[in-house]
């Protein structure tokens, strides 16, 4: 199953507090990418942070996996995990009278 995963900075988290963990954070992301969990990762444009498209068997597994990131383990962020499913409304394009 695919998930949209949005980081949630902890209150008081700052770039200065993140800095010592950023190299390990990138290495961890790379390992999850190579392992097929992280399918896409993007920098957010509305604020500092990331959005990840992950693939896991459940939301619980996704959240547990994401909480292994160094910044999460350091208590500097958590995650919002949103399940995604296929967009099924394409069929309306082919309904009688719409073709």
mmCIF file of C-alpha atoms in Angstrom:
data_model
loop_
_atom_site.group_PDB
_atom_site.id
_atom_site.type_symbol
_atom_site.label_atom_id
_atom_site.label_comp_id
_atom_site.label_asym_id
_atom_site.label_seq_id
_atom_site.Cartn_x
_atom_site.Cartn_y
_atom_site.Cartn_z
ATOM 1 C CA UNK A 1 0.000 0.000 0.000
ATOM 2 C CA UNK A 2 1.201 3.525 -0.720
ATOM 3 C CA UNK A 3 1.312 6.327 1.832
ATOM 4 C CA UNK A 4 1.884 10.065 1.745
ATOM 5 C CA UNK A 5 4.134 10.772 4.729
ATOM 6 C CA UNK A 6 4.529 14.340 5.950
ATOM 7 C CA UNK A 7 7.027 15.261 8.621
ATOM 8 C CA UNK A 8 5.768 17.066 11.724
ATOM 9 C CA UNK A 9 8.487 19.139 13.403
ATOM 10 C CA UNK A 10 8.547 18.911 17.197
ATOM 11 C CA UNK A 11 7.879 22.146 19.092
ATOM 12 C CA UNK A 12 11.146 24.025 19.359
ATOM 13 C CA UNK A 13 12.849 22.048 16.582
ATOM 14 C CA UNK A 14 15.280 24.250 14.653
ATOM 15 C CA UNK A 15 17.736 23.793 11.806
ATOM 16 C CA UNK A 16 20.536 24.119 14.373
ATOM 17 C CA UNK A 17 19.104 21.141 16.284
ATOM 18 C CA UNK A 18 18.648 19.177 13.045
ATOM 19 C CA UNK A 19 22.154 19.854 11.751
ATOM 20 C CA UNK A 20 24.068 17.114 13.627
ATOM 21 C CA UNK A 21 21.640 14.473 12.271
ATOM 22 C CA UNK A 22 21.280 15.501 8.614
ATOM 23 C CA UNK A 23 23.988 13.283 7.110
ATOM 24 C CA UNK A 24 22.654 10.228 8.946
ATOM 25 C CA UNK A 25 19.133 11.260 7.933
ATOM 26 C CA UNK A 26 20.118 11.269 4.248
ATOM 27 C CA UNK A 27 21.909 7.912 4.603
ATOM 28 C CA UNK A 28 18.855 6.397 6.268
ATOM 29 C CA UNK A 29 16.579 7.734 3.514
ATOM 30 C CA UNK A 30 18.906 6.223 0.908
ATOM 31 C CA UNK A 31 18.754 2.820 2.602
ATOM 32 C CA UNK A 32 14.944 2.944 2.674
ATOM 33 C CA UNK A 33 14.925 4.015 -0.977
ATOM 34 C CA UNK A 34 17.169 1.107 -1.963
ATOM 35 C CA UNK A 35 14.957 -1.203 0.107
ATOM 36 C CA UNK A 36 11.812 -0.144 -1.750
ATOM 37 C CA UNK A 37 10.084 1.577 1.176
ATOM 38 C CA UNK A 38 10.737 5.166 0.075
ATOM 39 C CA UNK A 39 9.418 5.461 -3.480
ATOM 40 C CA UNK A 40 9.709 9.253 -3.796
ATOM 41 C CA UNK A 41 10.964 12.010 -1.530
ATOM 42 C CA UNK A 42 10.475 15.730 -1.992
ATOM 43 C CA UNK A 43 11.388 18.918 -0.179
ATOM 44 C CA UNK A 44 8.240 20.724 0.891
ATOM 45 C CA UNK A 45 7.743 24.134 -0.681
ATOM 46 C CA UNK A 46 5.404 25.526 1.992
ATOM 47 C CA UNK A 47 7.904 25.140 4.861
ATOM 48 C CA UNK A 48 11.148 23.318 5.647
ATOM 49 C CA UNK A 49 10.620 19.574 5.649
ATOM 50 C CA UNK A 50 9.944 16.605 3.426
ATOM 51 C CA UNK A 51 7.085 14.674 1.896
ATOM 52 C CA UNK A 52 7.689 10.990 1.256
ATOM 53 C CA UNK A 53 5.720 8.536 -0.838
ATOM 54 C CA UNK A 54 6.289 5.235 0.956
ATOM 55 C CA UNK A 55 5.216 1.703 0.241
ATOM 56 C CA UNK A 56 4.497 -0.544 3.242
ATOM 57 C CA UNK A 57 2.046 -3.253 4.201
ATOM 58 C CA UNK A 58 0.140 -0.999 6.637
ATOM 59 C CA UNK A 59 0.038 2.491 8.117
ATOM 60 C CA UNK A 60 1.375 1.078 11.381
ATOM 61 C CA UNK A 61 4.416 -0.419 9.633
ATOM 62 C CA UNK A 62 4.986 2.837 7.722
ATOM 63 C CA UNK A 63 4.885 4.902 10.927
ATOM 64 C CA UNK A 64 7.177 2.478 12.765
ATOM 65 C CA UNK A 65 9.628 2.583 9.849
ATOM 66 C CA UNK A 66 9.568 6.390 9.612
ATOM 67 C CA UNK A 67 10.177 6.730 13.330
ATOM 68 C CA UNK A 68 13.555 5.062 12.756
ATOM 69 C CA UNK A 69 14.850 8.178 10.968
ATOM 70 C CA UNK A 70 17.565 9.849 13.085
ATOM 71 C CA UNK A 71 15.584 13.090 13.472
ATOM 72 C CA UNK A 72 12.559 11.145 14.719
ATOM 73 C CA UNK A 73 14.705 9.090 17.100
ATOM 74 C CA UNK A 74 16.177 12.357 18.423
ATOM 75 C CA UNK A 75 12.648 13.595 19.173
ATOM 76 C CA UNK A 76 12.878 16.407 16.618
ATOM 77 C CA UNK A 77 10.024 15.288 14.372
ATOM 78 C CA UNK A 78 7.202 12.817 13.938
ATOM 79 C CA UNK A 79 5.141 11.782 10.929
ATOM 80 C CA UNK A 80 1.640 12.073 9.543
ATOM 81 C CA UNK A 81 0.964 8.925 7.475
ATOM 82 C CA UNK A 82 -1.875 9.178 4.948
ATOM 83 C CA UNK A 83 -3.016 6.042 3.075
ATOM 84 C CA UNK A 84 -3.394 6.434 -0.692
ATOM 85 C CA UNK A 85 -5.490 4.431 -3.114
ATOM 86 C CA UNK A 86 -6.129 4.418 -6.843
ATOM 87 C CA UNK A 87 -8.158 7.242 -8.357
ATOM 88 C CA UNK A 88 -11.248 5.474 -9.621
ATOM 89 C CA UNK A 89 -13.199 8.364 -11.136
ATOM 90 C CA UNK A 90 -11.568 7.909 -14.541
ATOM 91 C CA UNK A 91 -14.466 5.611 -15.389
ATOM 92 C CA UNK A 92 -16.844 8.575 -15.382
ATOM 93 C CA UNK A 93 -15.069 9.809 -18.529
ATOM 94 C CA UNK A 94 -16.331 6.753 -20.377
ATOM 95 C CA UNK A 95 -19.884 6.639 -19.022
ATOM 96 C CA UNK A 96 -22.655 6.859 -21.627
ATOM 97 C CA UNK A 97 -23.028 10.468 -22.743
ATOM 98 C CA UNK A 98 -19.523 11.453 -21.606
ATOM 99 C CA UNK A 99 -17.423 9.659 -24.195
#
